[in-house]
Tab-separated table of C-alpha atoms in Angstrom:
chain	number	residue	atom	x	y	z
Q	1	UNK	CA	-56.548	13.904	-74.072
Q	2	UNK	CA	-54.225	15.695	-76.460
Q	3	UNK	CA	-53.194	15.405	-79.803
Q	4	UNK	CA	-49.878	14.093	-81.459
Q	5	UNK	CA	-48.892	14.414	-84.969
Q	6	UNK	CA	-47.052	11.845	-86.828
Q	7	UNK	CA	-46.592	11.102	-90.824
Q	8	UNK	CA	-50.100	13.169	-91.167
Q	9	UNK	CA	-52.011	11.254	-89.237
Q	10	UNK	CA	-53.269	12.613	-86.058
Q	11	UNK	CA	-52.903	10.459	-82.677
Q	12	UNK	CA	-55.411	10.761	-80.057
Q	13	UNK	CA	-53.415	10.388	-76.669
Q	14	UNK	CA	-56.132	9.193	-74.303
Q	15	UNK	CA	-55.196	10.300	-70.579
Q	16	UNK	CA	-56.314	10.157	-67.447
Q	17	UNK	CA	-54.528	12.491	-65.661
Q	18	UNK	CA	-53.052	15.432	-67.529
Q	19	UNK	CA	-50.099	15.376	-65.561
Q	20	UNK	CA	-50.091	11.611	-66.257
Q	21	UNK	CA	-49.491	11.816	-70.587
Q	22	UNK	CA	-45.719	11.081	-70.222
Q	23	UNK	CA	-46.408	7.956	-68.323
Q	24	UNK	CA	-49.180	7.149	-70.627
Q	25	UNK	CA	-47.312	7.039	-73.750
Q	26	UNK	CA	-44.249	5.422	-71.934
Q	27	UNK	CA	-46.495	2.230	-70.926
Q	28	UNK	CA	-48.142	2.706	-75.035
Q	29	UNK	CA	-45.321	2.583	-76.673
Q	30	UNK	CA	-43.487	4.700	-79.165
Q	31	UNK	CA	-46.386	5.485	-82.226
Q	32	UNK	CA	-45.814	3.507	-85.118
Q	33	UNK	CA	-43.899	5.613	-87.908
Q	34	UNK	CA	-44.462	3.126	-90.407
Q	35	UNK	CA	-48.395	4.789	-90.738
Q	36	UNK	CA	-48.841	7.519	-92.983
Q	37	UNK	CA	-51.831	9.185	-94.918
Q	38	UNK	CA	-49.006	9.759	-97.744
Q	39	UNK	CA	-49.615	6.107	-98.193
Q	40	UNK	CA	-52.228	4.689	-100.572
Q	41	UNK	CA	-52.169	1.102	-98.629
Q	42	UNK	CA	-54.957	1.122	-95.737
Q	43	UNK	CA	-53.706	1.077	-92.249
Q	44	UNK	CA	-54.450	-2.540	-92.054
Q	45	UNK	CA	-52.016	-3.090	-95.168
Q	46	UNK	CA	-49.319	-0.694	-93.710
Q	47	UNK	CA	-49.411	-2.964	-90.617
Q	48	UNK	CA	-48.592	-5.851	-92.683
Q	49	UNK	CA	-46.097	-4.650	-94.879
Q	50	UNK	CA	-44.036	-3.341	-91.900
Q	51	UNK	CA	-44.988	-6.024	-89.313
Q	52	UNK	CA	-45.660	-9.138	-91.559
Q	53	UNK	CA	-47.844	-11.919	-89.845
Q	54	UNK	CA	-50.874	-9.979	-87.889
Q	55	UNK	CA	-52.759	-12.845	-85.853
Q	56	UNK	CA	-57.037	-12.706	-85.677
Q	57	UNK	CA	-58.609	-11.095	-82.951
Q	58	UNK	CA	-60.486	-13.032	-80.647
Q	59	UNK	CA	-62.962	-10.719	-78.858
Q	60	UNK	CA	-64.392	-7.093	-80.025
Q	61	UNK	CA	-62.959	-3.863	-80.883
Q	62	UNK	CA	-66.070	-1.099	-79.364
Q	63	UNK	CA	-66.294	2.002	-81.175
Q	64	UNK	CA	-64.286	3.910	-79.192
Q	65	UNK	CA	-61.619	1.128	-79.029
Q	66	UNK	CA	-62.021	-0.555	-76.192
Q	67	UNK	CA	-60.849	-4.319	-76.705
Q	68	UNK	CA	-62.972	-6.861	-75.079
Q	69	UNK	CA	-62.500	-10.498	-74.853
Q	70	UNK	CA	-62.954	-13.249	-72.983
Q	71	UNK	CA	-59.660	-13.929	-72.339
Q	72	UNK	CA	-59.254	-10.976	-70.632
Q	73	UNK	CA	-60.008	-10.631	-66.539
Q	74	UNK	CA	-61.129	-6.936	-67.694
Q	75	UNK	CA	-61.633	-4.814	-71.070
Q	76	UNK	CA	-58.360	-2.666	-72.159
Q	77	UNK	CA	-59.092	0.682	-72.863
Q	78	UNK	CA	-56.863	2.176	-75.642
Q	79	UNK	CA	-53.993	5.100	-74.359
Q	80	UNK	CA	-53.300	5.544	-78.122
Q	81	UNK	CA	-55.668	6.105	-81.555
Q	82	UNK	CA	-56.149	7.218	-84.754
Q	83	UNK	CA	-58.701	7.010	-87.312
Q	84	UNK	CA	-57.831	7.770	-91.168
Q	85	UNK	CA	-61.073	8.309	-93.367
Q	86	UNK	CA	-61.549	5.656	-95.709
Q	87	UNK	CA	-57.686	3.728	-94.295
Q	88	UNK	CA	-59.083	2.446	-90.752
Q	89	UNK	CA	-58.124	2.541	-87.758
Q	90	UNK	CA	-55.245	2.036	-84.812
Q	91	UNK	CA	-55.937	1.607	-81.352
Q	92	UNK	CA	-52.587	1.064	-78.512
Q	93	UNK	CA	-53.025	-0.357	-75.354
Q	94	UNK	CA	-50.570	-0.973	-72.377
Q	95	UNK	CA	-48.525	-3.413	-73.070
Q	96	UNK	CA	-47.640	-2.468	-76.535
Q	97	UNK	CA	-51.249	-4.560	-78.360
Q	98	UNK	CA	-52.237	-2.772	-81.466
Q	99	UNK	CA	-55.537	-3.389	-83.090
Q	100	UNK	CA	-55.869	-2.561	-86.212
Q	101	UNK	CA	-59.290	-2.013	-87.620
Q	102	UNK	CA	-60.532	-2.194	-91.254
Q	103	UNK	CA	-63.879	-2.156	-92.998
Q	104	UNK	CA	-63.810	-6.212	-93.161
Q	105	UNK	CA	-61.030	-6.989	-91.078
Q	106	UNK	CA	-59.802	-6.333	-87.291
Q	107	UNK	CA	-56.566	-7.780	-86.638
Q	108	UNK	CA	-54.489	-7.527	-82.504
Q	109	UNK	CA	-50.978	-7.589	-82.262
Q	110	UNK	CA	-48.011	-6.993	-80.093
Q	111	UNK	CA	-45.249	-4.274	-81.170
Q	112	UNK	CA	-41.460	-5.184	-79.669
């Protein structure tokens, strides 16, 4: 795991294999630049305002941002996240899914 630093926020990069990370973010996705801390909108209101339309989850976001559902043969585990006190937080699996995660809400989409 290492850390990557966009707009002020701080991205966990989740890893298996050090020698792996490259790979890892490649199969993520690029991080979203639209999230910032300089941003008084929570991370859950950035999402919209840059994505539009954010359809419901249908399963669980864990703690540590696993998403599990069952619609899915296993759980994803996140190879991107970030948590902003008080704004939420961002988990990106393969694939390009995003969860976004607020106090109240918890919304999964895809990124193109």
């Amino acid at each position: 795991m290492y850390i990557h630093h966009v707009n002020g926020i701080d991205w966990l990069v989740i890893t298996a294999f050090e020698e792996l990370k490259t790979m890892f973010i490649e199969e993520a996705g690029a991080i979203p630049s639209c999230f910032s801390t300089a941003s008084e909108l929570n991370l859950i209101d950035q999402a919209k305002r840059t994505y539009g339309y954010l359809p419901t989850l249908s399963g669980v976001i864990t703690d540590t941002g696993v998403f599990q559902s069952k619609d899915n043969e296993e759980d994803l585990n996140p190879l991107l996240a970030c948590l902003v006190e008080g704004r939420g937080r961002v988990f990106i699996y393969w694939g390009g899914f995003v969860a976004f995660v607020g106090d109240e809400q918890t919304f999964i989409t895809r990124m193109d």
